Every structure is written in structure tokens, then in C-alpha cells.
Amino acid sequence: MTQLSEWADQYRAELEKQSSVRASQVESLLIAGDYEAIREWLQEWESEDKAPNSLQKRYRETRKELKKERYRQRQQQLYGEVIDKITGKASAQATNQDAGFLPTTDFNR
């Protein structure tokens, strides 16, 4: 999970850097009044971002996998806690029986 988290952080940093570069480019074209070039760049970036191995898609996939892994680990933790509670109660009942206590069930009354 650590590796997934590191990849997600790296992709996010790269996306932020890419966004900053793109914003600077659009800003300079706005100042120049070259609106056609802005449209062309936007179309270019849109097609880049739709590519199967784009930075944006890699980031989204990594985040999705990280979320799944966190969910899986949380489920394992909860499952372990339930097992601990069950075995803890079973252990306590065995200790009570060894000490001469009878379990509290309807058929022992």
C-alpha cells in the first residue's frame, strides 16, 4: 500500500506541475490575444489526457487501487477484531469452567 500511496503522490505532483505549465501557457496566450492558439492547445491537451497511458489516467487508476487496498486492509482489520472477540470470549468461558463456574445456558438451569 505504501508503494501505491507514493505513486499517487508522485502522479499528483506531476499533474500539478503540468497544470501550472498549461496555465502559464494559456495566460501568455491570453495576454497576446491569441485565442485560436488557446483553442488549439486545449484540444491538444484534451486528446493527450484521453490517451490510454496519460498521466491523468495513471493517477486516477492508482488512486482507485489505493482506495481498494485501504478498504481491503480495513476489512481484514475488522475481521481480525471479530475473531479476537470470539476467541477472547471462548477463552474466558473456558477459564470460568476451569474455575468451577458453569456456563450460563438455558439447559444448565
GROMACS .gro file of N, CA and C in nm:
model
  327
    1MET      N    1   0.083  -0.119   0.000
    1MET     CA    2   0.000   0.000   0.000
    1MET      C    3   0.087   0.125   0.000
    2THR      N    4   0.202   0.118   0.066
    2THR     CA    5   0.292   0.232   0.071
    2THR      C    6   0.336   0.273  -0.069
    3GLN      N    7   0.366   0.171  -0.151
    3GLN     CA    8   0.410   0.199  -0.287
    3GLN      C    9   0.298   0.268  -0.368
    4LEU      N   10   0.175   0.220  -0.354
    4LEU     CA   11   0.063   0.283  -0.422
    4LEU      C   12   0.047   0.428  -0.377
    5SER      N   13   0.061   0.452  -0.250
    5SER     CA   14   0.048   0.587  -0.196
    5SER      C   15   0.158   0.678  -0.251
    6GLU      N   16   0.279   0.625  -0.260
    6GLU     CA   17   0.390   0.703  -0.314
    6GLU      C   18   0.367   0.735  -0.462
    7TRP      N   19   0.318   0.637  -0.537
    7TRP     CA   20   0.289   0.660  -0.678
    7TRP      C   21   0.181   0.766  -0.694
    8ALA      N   22   0.076   0.756  -0.614
    8ALA     CA   23  -0.033   0.854  -0.621
    8ALA      C   24   0.020   0.994  -0.591
    9ASP      N   25   0.105   1.005  -0.490
    9ASP     CA   26   0.164   1.135  -0.456
    9ASP      C   27   0.250   1.188  -0.570
   10GLN      N   28   0.328   1.098  -0.631
   10GLN     CA   29   0.414   1.138  -0.741
   10GLN      C   30   0.331   1.183  -0.862
   11TYR      N   31   0.228   1.106  -0.896
   11TYR     CA   32   0.142   1.144  -1.007
   11TYR      C   33   0.071   1.276  -0.981
   12ARG      N   34   0.026   1.295  -0.857
   12ARG     CA   35  -0.042   1.421  -0.822
   12ARG      C   36   0.054   1.539  -0.839
   13ALA      N   37   0.178   1.523  -0.793
   13ALA     CA   38   0.277   1.630  -0.807
   13ALA      C   39   0.304   1.659  -0.955
   14GLU      N   40   0.313   1.555  -1.035
   14GLU     CA   41   0.335   1.573  -1.179
   14GLU      C   42   0.216   1.642  -1.244
   15LEU      N   43   0.094   1.605  -1.203
   15LEU     CA   44  -0.026   1.670  -1.257
   15LEU      C   45  -0.031   1.818  -1.218
   16GLU      N   46   0.006   1.848  -1.094
   16GLU     CA   47   0.008   1.988  -1.050
   16GLU      C   48   0.109   2.068  -1.131
   17LYS      N   49   0.226   2.009  -1.155
   17LYS     CA   50   0.329   2.074  -1.235
   17LYS      C   51   0.279   2.096  -1.378
   18GLN      N   52   0.217   1.992  -1.436
   18GLN     CA   53   0.164   2.000  -1.571
   18GLN      C   54   0.056   2.109  -1.580
   19SER      N   55  -0.031   2.112  -1.481
   19SER     CA   56  -0.138   2.212  -1.479
   19SER      C   57  -0.082   2.353  -1.471
   20SER      N   58   0.021   2.370  -1.392
   20SER     CA   59   0.084   2.501  -1.379
   20SER      C   60   0.145   2.546  -1.511
   21VAL      N   61   0.212   2.455  -1.578
   21VAL     CA   62   0.272   2.487  -1.708
   21VAL      C   63   0.163   2.523  -1.809
   22ARG      N   64   0.057   2.444  -1.810
   22ARG     CA   65  -0.053   2.471  -1.902
   22ARG      C   66  -0.118   2.606  -1.872
   23ALA      N   67  -0.138   2.636  -1.746
   23ALA     CA   68  -0.200   2.763  -1.707
   23ALA      C   69  -0.112   2.881  -1.750
   24SER      N   70   0.018   2.866  -1.733
   24SER     CA   71   0.109   2.972  -1.776
   24SER      C   72   0.102   2.993  -1.926
   25GLN      N   73   0.094   2.884  -1.997
   25GLN     CA   74   0.086   2.892  -2.143
   25GLN      C   75  -0.042   2.964  -2.187
   26VAL      N   76  -0.155   2.926  -2.126
   26VAL     CA   77  -0.282   2.991  -2.160
   26VAL      C   78  -0.278   3.138  -2.121
   27GLU      N   79  -0.220   3.169  -2.006
   27GLU     CA   80  -0.212   3.308  -1.961
   27GLU      C   81  -0.133   3.393  -2.060
   28SER      N   82  -0.020   3.341  -2.107
   28SER     CA   83   0.060   3.419  -2.202
   28SER      C   84  -0.014   3.437  -2.334
   29LEU      N   85  -0.088   3.335  -2.376
   29LEU     CA   86  -0.167   3.347  -2.499
   29LEU      C   87  -0.284   3.443  -2.482
   30LEU      N   88  -0.342   3.447  -2.362
   30LEU     CA   89  -0.448   3.544  -2.334
   30LEU      C   90  -0.394   3.686  -2.343
   31ILE      N   91  -0.280   3.707  -2.285
   31ILE     CA   92  -0.219   3.840  -2.288
   31ILE      C   93  -0.191   3.881  -2.432
   32ALA      N   94  -0.146   3.783  -2.512
   32ALA     CA   95  -0.118   3.811  -2.653
   32ALA      C   96  -0.245   3.822  -2.736
   33GLY      N   97  -0.355   3.775  -2.682
   33GLY     CA   98  -0.481   3.779  -2.754
   33GLY      C   99  -0.493   3.673  -2.862
   34ASP      N  100  -0.415   3.567  -2.849
   34ASP     CA  101  -0.416   3.459  -2.949
   34ASP      C  102  -0.515   3.350  -2.906
   35TYR      N  103  -0.642   3.377  -2.926
   35TYR     CA  104  -0.747   3.286  -2.880
   35TYR      C  105  -0.752   3.157  -2.961
   36GLU      N  106  -0.716   3.165  -3.086
   36GLU     CA  107  -0.713   3.045  -3.170
   36GLU      C  108  -0.607   2.947  -3.117
   37ALA      N  109  -0.494   2.998  -3.079
   37ALA     CA  110  -0.388   2.912  -3.024
   37ALA      C  111  -0.434   2.849  -2.893
   38ILE      N  112  -0.509   2.923  -2.814
   38ILE     CA  113  -0.562   2.868  -2.688
   38ILE      C  114  -0.653   2.751  -2.719
   39ARG      N  115  -0.743   2.767  -2.816
   39ARG     CA  116  -0.833   2.658  -2.854
   39ARG      C  117  -0.754   2.536  -2.902
   40GLU      N  118  -0.651   2.562  -2.982
   40GLU     CA  119  -0.568   2.451  -3.032
   40GLU      C  120  -0.499   2.377  -2.918
   41TRP      N  121  -0.444   2.453  -2.823
   41TRP     CA  122  -0.378   2.389  -2.709
   41TRP      C  123  -0.478   2.309  -2.624
   42LEU      N  124  -0.595   2.366  -2.605
   42LEU     CA  125  -0.696   2.294  -2.527
   42LEU      C  126  -0.734   2.162  -2.593
   43GLN      N  127  -0.749   2.163  -2.724
   43GLN     CA  128  -0.779   2.040  -2.797
   43GLN      C  129  -0.664   1.941  -2.786
   44GLU      N  130  -0.542   1.989  -2.797
   44GLU     CA  131  -0.424   1.904  -2.784
   44GLU      C  132  -0.418   1.839  -2.645
   45TRP      N  133  -0.438   1.919  -2.543
   45TRP     CA  134  -0.433   1.867  -2.406
   45TRP      C  135  -0.546   1.768  -2.380
   46GLU      N  136  -0.662   1.797  -2.435
   46GLU     CA  137  -0.775   1.707  -2.419
   46GLU      C  138  -0.743   1.570  -2.480
   47SER      N  139  -0.685   1.568  -2.597
   47SER     CA  140  -0.650   1.441  -2.661
   47SER      C  141  -0.538   1.370  -2.584
   48GLU      N  142  -0.442   1.445  -2.532
   48GLU     CA  143  -0.335   1.386  -2.450
   48GLU      C  144  -0.394   1.320  -2.326
   49ASP      N  145  -0.488   1.389  -2.262
   49ASP     CA  146  -0.547   1.339  -2.137
   49ASP      C  147  -0.636   1.218  -2.160
   50LYS      N  148  -0.687   1.202  -2.283
   50LYS     CA  149  -0.771   1.086  -2.315
   50LYS      C  150  -0.690   0.964  -2.354
   51ALA      N  151  -0.560   0.981  -2.377
   51ALA     CA  152  -0.474   0.869  -2.417
   51ALA      C  153  -0.475   0.762  -2.309
   52PRO      N  154  -0.465   0.634  -2.349
   52PRO     CA  155  -0.474   0.523  -2.252
   52PRO      C  156  -0.371   0.529  -2.140
   53ASN      N  157  -0.253   0.581  -2.167
   53ASN     CA  158  -0.148   0.583  -2.065
   53ASN      C  159  -0.116   0.726  -2.020
   54SER      N  160  -0.217   0.812  -2.023
   54SER     CA  161  -0.194   0.951  -1.984
   54SER      C  162  -0.166   0.962  -1.835
   55LEU      N  163  -0.101   1.069  -1.799
   55LEU     CA  164  -0.071   1.094  -1.658
   55LEU      C  165  -0.198   1.100  -1.575
   56GLN      N  166  -0.299   1.164  -1.629
   56GLN     CA  167  -0.427   1.176  -1.558
   56GLN      C  168  -0.490   1.039  -1.533
   57LYS      N  169  -0.488   0.952  -1.633
   57LYS     CA  170  -0.547   0.819  -1.617
   57LYS      C  171  -0.464   0.734  -1.521
   58ARG      N  172  -0.332   0.746  -1.528
   58ARG     CA  173  -0.248   0.669  -1.434
   58ARG      C  174  -0.275   0.713  -1.291
   59TYR      N  175  -0.291   0.844  -1.270
   59TYR     CA  176  -0.321   0.894  -1.137
   59TYR      C  177  -0.455   0.841  -1.087
   60ARG      N  178  -0.557   0.849  -1.171
   60ARG     CA  179  -0.689   0.801  -1.132
   60ARG      C  180  -0.689   0.652  -1.101
   61GLU      N  181  -0.621   0.573  -1.184
   61GLU     CA  182  -0.612   0.428  -1.160
   61GLU      C  183  -0.539   0.397  -1.030
   62THR      N  184  -0.431   0.469  -1.006
   62THR     CA  185  -0.354   0.448  -0.883
   62THR      C  186  -0.438   0.483  -0.761
   63ARG      N  187  -0.511   0.595  -0.767
   63ARG     CA  188  -0.599   0.633  -0.656
   63ARG      C  189  -0.707   0.528  -0.634
   64LYS      N  190  -0.760   0.476  -0.742
   64LYS     CA  191  -0.864   0.373  -0.734
   64LYS      C  192  -0.808   0.247  -0.667
   65GLU      N  193  -0.689   0.205  -0.707
   65GLU     CA  194  -0.626   0.087  -0.648
   65GLU      C  195  -0.591   0.111  -0.501
   66LEU      N  196  -0.546   0.230  -0.470
   66LEU     CA  197  -0.513   0.265  -0.332
   66LEU      C  198  -0.639   0.260  -0.244
   67LYS      N  199  -0.747   0.310  -0.297
   67LYS     CA  200  -0.874   0.307  -0.222
   67LYS      C  201  -0.919   0.163  -0.198
   68LYS      N  202  -0.906   0.078  -0.300
   68LYS     CA  203  -0.942  -0.064  -0.285
   68LYS      C  204  -0.854  -0.131  -0.180
   69GLU      N  205  -0.725  -0.102  -0.184
   69GLU     CA  206  -0.632  -0.163  -0.089
   69GLU      C  207  -0.662  -0.117   0.054
   70ARG      N  208  -0.691   0.008   0.072
   70ARG     CA  209  -0.727   0.058   0.206
   70ARG      C  210  -0.855  -0.009   0.256
   71TYR      N  211  -0.951  -0.026   0.168
   71TYR     CA  212  -1.076  -0.093   0.204
   71TYR      C  213  -1.049  -0.238   0.243
   72ARG      N  214  -0.966  -0.307   0.162
   72ARG     CA  215  -0.933  -0.447   0.190
   72ARG      C  216  -0.863  -0.460   0.325
   73GLN      N  217  -0.768  -0.372   0.352
   73GLN     CA  218  -0.697  -0.378   0.480
   73GLN      C  219  -0.790  -0.348   0.597
   74ARG      N  220  -0.881  -0.255   0.578
   74ARG     CA  221  -0.976  -0.223   0.685
   74ARG      C  222  -1.068  -0.342   0.712
   75GLN      N  223  -1.110  -0.411   0.606
   75GLN     CA  224  -1.194  -0.530   0.622
   75GLN      C  225  -1.118  -0.638   0.698
   76GLN      N  226  -0.991  -0.656   0.664
   76GLN     CA  227  -0.911  -0.756   0.735
   76GLN      C  228  -0.896  -0.719   0.882
   77GLN      N  229  -0.877  -0.592   0.909
   77GLN     CA  230  -0.865  -0.547   1.047
   77GLN      C  231  -0.994  -0.575   1.124
   78LEU      N  232  -1.107  -0.541   1.065
   78LEU     CA  233  -1.235  -0.565   1.131
   78LEU      C  234  -1.259  -0.714   1.152
   79TYR      N  235  -1.225  -0.794   1.051
   79TYR     CA  236  -1.240  -0.939   1.062
   79TYR      C  237  -1.154  -0.992   1.175
   80GLY      N  238  -1.031  -0.942   1.185
   80GLY     CA  239  -0.942  -0.984   1.293
   80GLY      C  240  -0.997  -0.946   1.430
   81GLU      N  241  -1.057  -0.827   1.440
   81GLU     CA  242  -1.115  -0.784   1.567
   81GLU      C  243  -1.231  -0.874   1.608
   82VAL      N  244  -1.313  -0.915   1.512
   82VAL     CA  245  -1.425  -1.004   1.541
   82VAL      C  246  -1.372  -1.139   1.588
   83ILE      N  247  -1.273  -1.190   1.519
   83ILE     CA  248  -1.214  -1.319   1.558
   83ILE      C  249  -1.154  -1.309   1.698
   84ASP      N  250  -1.085  -1.198   1.726
   84ASP     CA  251  -1.027  -1.178   1.860
   84ASP      C  252  -1.135  -1.176   1.967
   85LYS      N  253  -1.247  -1.110   1.939
   85LYS     CA  254  -1.357  -1.105   2.036
   85LYS      C  255  -1.415  -1.244   2.058
   86ILE      N  256  -1.434  -1.318   1.950
   86ILE     CA  257  -1.490  -1.453   1.962
   86ILE      C  258  -1.396  -1.543   2.040
   87THR      N  259  -1.270  -1.543   2.003
   87THR     CA  260  -1.174  -1.630   2.072
   87THR      C  261  -1.151  -1.582   2.214
   88GLY      N  262  -1.161  -1.452   2.237
   88GLY     CA  263  -1.147  -1.399   2.372
   88GLY      C  264  -1.261  -1.446   2.461
   89LYS      N  265  -1.383  -1.446   2.409
   89LYS     CA  266  -1.499  -1.494   2.486
   89LYS      C  267  -1.489  -1.643   2.509
   90ALA      N  268  -1.447  -1.717   2.406
   90ALA     CA  269  -1.433  -1.861   2.421
   90ALA      C  270  -1.326  -1.891   2.525
   91SER      N  271  -1.219  -1.814   2.524
   91SER     CA  272  -1.112  -1.833   2.621
   91SER      C  273  -1.161  -1.801   2.762
   92ALA      N  274  -1.241  -1.695   2.775
   92ALA     CA  275  -1.295  -1.657   2.906
   92ALA      C  276  -1.392  -1.763   2.958
   93GLN      N  277  -1.473  -1.819   2.870
   93GLN     CA  278  -1.565  -1.924   2.911
   93GLN      C  279  -1.489  -2.048   2.958
   94ALA      N  280  -1.383  -2.083   2.887
   94ALA     CA  281  -1.303  -2.199   2.926
   94ALA      C  282  -1.239  -2.174   3.062
   95THR      N  283  -1.192  -2.052   3.087
   95THR     CA  284  -1.131  -2.019   3.215
   95THR      C  285  -1.234  -2.027   3.326
   96ASN      N  286  -1.356  -1.979   3.302
   96ASN     CA  287  -1.462  -1.986   3.402
   96ASN      C  288  -1.499  -2.131   3.433
   97GLN      N  289  -1.504  -2.215   3.333
   97GLN     CA  290  -1.538  -2.355   3.354
   97GLN      C  291  -1.428  -2.424   3.435
   98ASP      N  292  -1.303  -2.391   3.405
   98ASP     CA  293  -1.191  -2.449   3.478
   98ASP      C  294  -1.194  -2.407   3.625
   99ALA      N  295  -1.247  -2.288   3.653
   99ALA     CA  296  -1.253  -2.239   3.789
   99ALA      C  297  -1.378  -2.290   3.862
  100GLY      N  298  -1.457  -2.375   3.800
  100GLY     CA  299  -1.573  -2.432   3.864
  100GLY      C  300  -1.701  -2.359   3.833
  101PHE      N  301  -1.697  -2.262   3.747
  101PHE     CA  302  -1.819  -2.190   3.709
  101PHE      C  303  -1.887  -2.265   3.596
  102LEU      N  304  -2.017  -2.264   3.600
  102LEU     CA  305  -2.094  -2.327   3.493
  102LEU      C  306  -2.130  -2.220   3.390
  103PRO      N  307  -2.126  -2.254   3.264
  103PRO     CA  308  -2.168  -2.156   3.163
  103PRO      C  309  -2.316  -2.125   3.178
  104THR      N  310  -2.351  -2.005   3.145
  104THR     CA  311  -2.492  -1.964   3.161
  104THR      C  312  -2.567  -1.996   3.034
  105THR      N  313  -2.623  -2.113   3.029
  105THR     CA  314  -2.708  -2.153   2.917
  105THR      C  315  -2.839  -2.203   2.975
  106ASP      N  316  -2.943  -2.206   2.897
  106ASP     CA  317  -3.075  -2.247   2.944
  106ASP      C  318  -3.077  -2.389   2.994
  107PHE      N  319  -3.003  -2.480   2.935
  107PHE     CA  320  -3.011  -2.619   2.976
  107PHE      C  321  -2.935  -2.648   3.105
  108ASN      N  322  -2.861  -2.554   3.159
  108ASN     CA  323  -2.791  -2.573   3.286
  108ASN      C  324  -2.871  -2.520   3.405
  109ARG      N  325  -2.982  -2.465   3.384
  109ARG     CA  326  -3.061  -2.407   3.492
  109ARG      C  327  -3.151  -2.508   3.556
   0.00000   0.00000   0.00000
